[in-house]
Amino acid sequence: MANPLYRVQEFPEVFADACLRDSAGVLKFLSVYGRDGSLMQFEAALQLGHKEGGVKRFHLIGDDNTRHAVEVGSVDALTKYSGRLPRQNVFGPLSQLWLYDKALTDIDRANRIGWALHRGSPGQGPVERLGGLLDQAWDLTRKLSPIALQDAWRVDLQGWCLEKRAYQRLDDGIYPPLGQVEAMRVSISDHFLRYVSAQVQQKNFVL
């Protein structure tokens, strides 16, 4: 766990190394560590919501003591995955829990919408992280597009997608990504397909 950790204020024995929120501050992805009992208590509180002992919002505290609010939103939209860390780690017997919006991993092929995810390495700068995310976004774009896309078109097409918001990164200024995980929504609309067809017809894109 070389990445910076964020303490969950309401659950002092639970620590996060990555969190993504949408523009309303609602949880989209969370990676947390803790002992089994602490993680179970945290997960149960999210499930309870406004009921007694539950939470609809929690806060992540960084090394600089900045508080980052996370709205839980609908727990029905979240799925989870968990695993144990090797026992020989310096923190003792710990488990890791991932909570994430199902939409992040489910491709909507009917509407040609999906999410590109990328986990950067510690020490990577913003440009390198964005490059890794765009690599994943391009792979997804090719999967979603009913038109075969050539790699030679990538720079032009990704520039168009960013300009027209066919690519939407989870990087809201009020609710920035925490940790090394990045996400980008990819939407292949009819407008995109018309643009590709026009570029081919004008011989700007060579088949």
XYZ file of C-alpha atoms in Angstrom:
207
model
C 0.000 0.000 0.000
C 2.431 2.632 -1.241
C -0.349 5.067 -2.120
C -1.399 7.775 0.371
C -4.203 6.621 2.652
C -7.293 8.541 3.706
C -8.835 7.864 7.103
C -12.609 7.419 7.193
C -13.549 9.943 9.872
C -16.663 8.123 11.029
C -14.833 4.756 11.130
C -11.269 5.393 12.387
C -10.076 1.836 11.707
C -11.012 1.974 8.016
C -8.680 3.586 5.469
C -9.190 4.378 1.777
C -6.587 4.540 -0.960
C -8.941 5.507 -3.815
C -12.311 7.207 -4.194
C -14.284 8.521 -7.158
C -17.367 10.740 -6.901
C -19.650 12.276 -9.486
C -20.372 16.000 -9.851
C -22.893 15.778 -6.979
C -20.366 14.124 -4.658
C -22.076 10.727 -4.878
C -19.890 7.644 -4.498
C -18.911 5.894 -7.732
C -15.870 3.894 -6.600
C -14.179 3.254 -3.257
C -11.243 1.103 -2.190
C -10.837 0.661 1.578
C -8.694 -1.395 3.945
C -9.307 -2.596 7.475
C -9.809 -5.584 9.717
C -12.783 -7.780 8.893
C -14.915 -6.493 11.765
C -14.254 -2.836 10.922
C -15.083 -3.331 7.249
C -18.270 -5.215 8.115
C -19.346 -2.395 10.430
C -18.614 0.187 7.720
C -20.514 -1.735 5.062
C -23.493 -2.313 7.368
C -23.692 1.408 8.172
C -23.852 2.240 4.467
C -26.641 -0.294 3.988
C -28.666 1.162 6.874
C -28.510 4.696 5.482
C -30.705 7.063 7.496
C -31.759 4.311 9.884
C -30.302 4.039 13.380
C -26.566 3.463 13.199
C -26.441 4.134 9.473
C -24.731 6.817 7.407
C -25.659 8.535 4.148
C -22.451 10.556 4.073
C -18.930 9.947 5.314
C -15.667 11.878 5.158
C -12.162 10.933 4.066
C -9.310 12.699 5.868
C -5.991 13.085 4.045
C -2.496 13.633 5.412
C -3.095 17.384 5.227
C -6.271 16.975 7.359
C -8.520 18.070 4.485
C -12.017 16.576 4.777
C -13.515 15.102 1.612
C -17.271 14.472 1.829
C -18.665 11.373 0.110
C -22.419 10.973 -0.422
C -23.454 7.315 -0.362
C -26.392 7.648 -2.752
C -28.372 4.505 -3.582
C -26.702 1.423 -2.118
C -28.740 -0.699 -4.539
C -26.606 0.718 -7.359
C -23.397 -0.415 -5.654
C -21.692 -3.758 -5.885
C -18.751 -5.030 -3.862
C -15.688 -7.209 -4.060
C -13.360 -8.099 -1.214
C -10.101 -9.896 -0.607
C -7.472 -10.467 2.056
C -3.991 -8.992 2.104
C -1.070 -11.403 2.598
C -0.630 -12.107 6.302
C 3.039 -11.145 6.215
C 2.259 -7.470 5.532
C 3.396 -4.950 8.156
C -0.181 -4.009 9.113
C -1.234 -7.459 10.296
C -4.374 -9.317 9.119
C -6.171 -6.854 6.843
C -8.787 -7.124 4.129
C -9.570 -4.873 1.196
C -13.086 -3.935 0.104
C -14.091 -2.364 -3.192
C -17.483 -0.670 -3.511
C -18.440 0.652 -6.925
C -21.361 1.656 -9.082
C -22.391 -1.289 -11.251
C -22.441 1.018 -14.278
C -18.642 1.292 -14.102
C -18.234 -2.329 -15.157
C -21.431 -2.963 -17.154
C -21.240 -1.882 -20.795
C -24.554 -0.570 -22.144
C -24.211 -1.864 -25.692
C -27.731 -0.836 -26.711
C -26.956 2.831 -25.998
C -23.212 2.475 -26.684
C -22.156 3.749 -23.255
C -19.438 2.457 -20.951
C -16.747 3.494 -18.497
C -12.991 3.405 -18.936
C -11.048 2.789 -15.709
C -7.336 3.192 -15.080
C -5.206 2.789 -11.966
C -2.012 4.797 -12.164
C 1.260 4.015 -10.451
C 2.563 5.991 -7.456
C 4.713 8.847 -8.672
C 2.930 9.241 -11.998
C 2.048 12.806 -12.929
C -1.304 14.067 -14.260
C -0.205 13.773 -17.908
C 0.852 10.138 -17.482
C -2.359 9.256 -15.646
C -4.470 10.905 -18.338
C -2.518 9.032 -20.998
C -3.269 5.709 -19.332
C -6.940 6.605 -19.009
C -7.146 7.611 -22.671
C -5.597 4.271 -23.640
C -8.450 2.508 -21.857
C -11.002 4.921 -23.331
C -9.773 4.180 -26.854
C -10.068 0.430 -26.343
C -13.634 0.937 -25.113
C -14.456 3.313 -27.976
C -13.465 0.646 -30.490
C -15.624 -1.928 -28.692
C -18.672 0.343 -28.616
C -18.448 1.666 -32.162
C -20.378 -0.269 -34.833
C -17.916 1.254 -37.327
C -14.431 -0.267 -37.399
C -11.994 2.379 -36.143
C -8.354 2.572 -37.216
C -5.612 3.365 -34.704
C -4.355 6.058 -37.087
C -7.576 7.993 -36.387
C -7.169 7.898 -32.629
C -5.702 11.363 -31.955
C -8.325 13.125 -34.058
C -11.227 11.067 -32.710
C -10.236 11.375 -29.067
C -9.790 15.120 -29.489
C -13.311 15.275 -30.948
C -14.696 13.126 -28.118
C -13.154 15.368 -25.463
C -14.419 18.531 -27.164
C -17.958 17.196 -27.668
C -18.073 15.556 -24.225
C -18.428 12.079 -25.637
C -15.620 11.495 -23.118
C -16.497 12.737 -19.621
C -13.874 12.307 -16.950
C -14.760 11.992 -13.268
C -12.627 14.946 -12.237
C -15.057 17.534 -10.885
C -13.227 20.450 -9.284
C -15.304 20.248 -6.111
C -15.123 16.449 -5.895
C -11.740 15.488 -7.412
C -10.521 11.889 -7.641
C -8.706 10.722 -4.518
C -5.867 8.259 -5.027
C -4.603 6.728 -8.253
C -7.868 5.479 -9.811
C -9.293 7.437 -12.767
C -12.554 6.963 -14.667
C -14.018 8.314 -17.893
C -17.519 7.874 -19.316
C -17.490 6.960 -23.009
C -20.616 7.578 -25.098
C -20.693 6.725 -28.812
C -23.623 8.687 -30.225
C -25.020 8.890 -33.749
C -23.270 12.280 -33.944
C -19.927 10.472 -33.479
C -20.771 7.971 -36.217
C -21.751 10.742 -38.638
C -18.473 12.511 -37.904
C -16.451 9.373 -38.664
C -18.377 8.757 -41.884
C -17.865 12.362 -42.998
C -14.120 12.179 -42.324
C -13.875 8.983 -44.377
C -15.884 10.490 -47.250
C -13.666 13.586 -47.223
C -10.623 11.287 -47.223
C -9.363 12.769 -43.952
C -9.522 9.224 -42.584
C -7.897 6.590 -44.773
C -9.287 3.061 -44.591
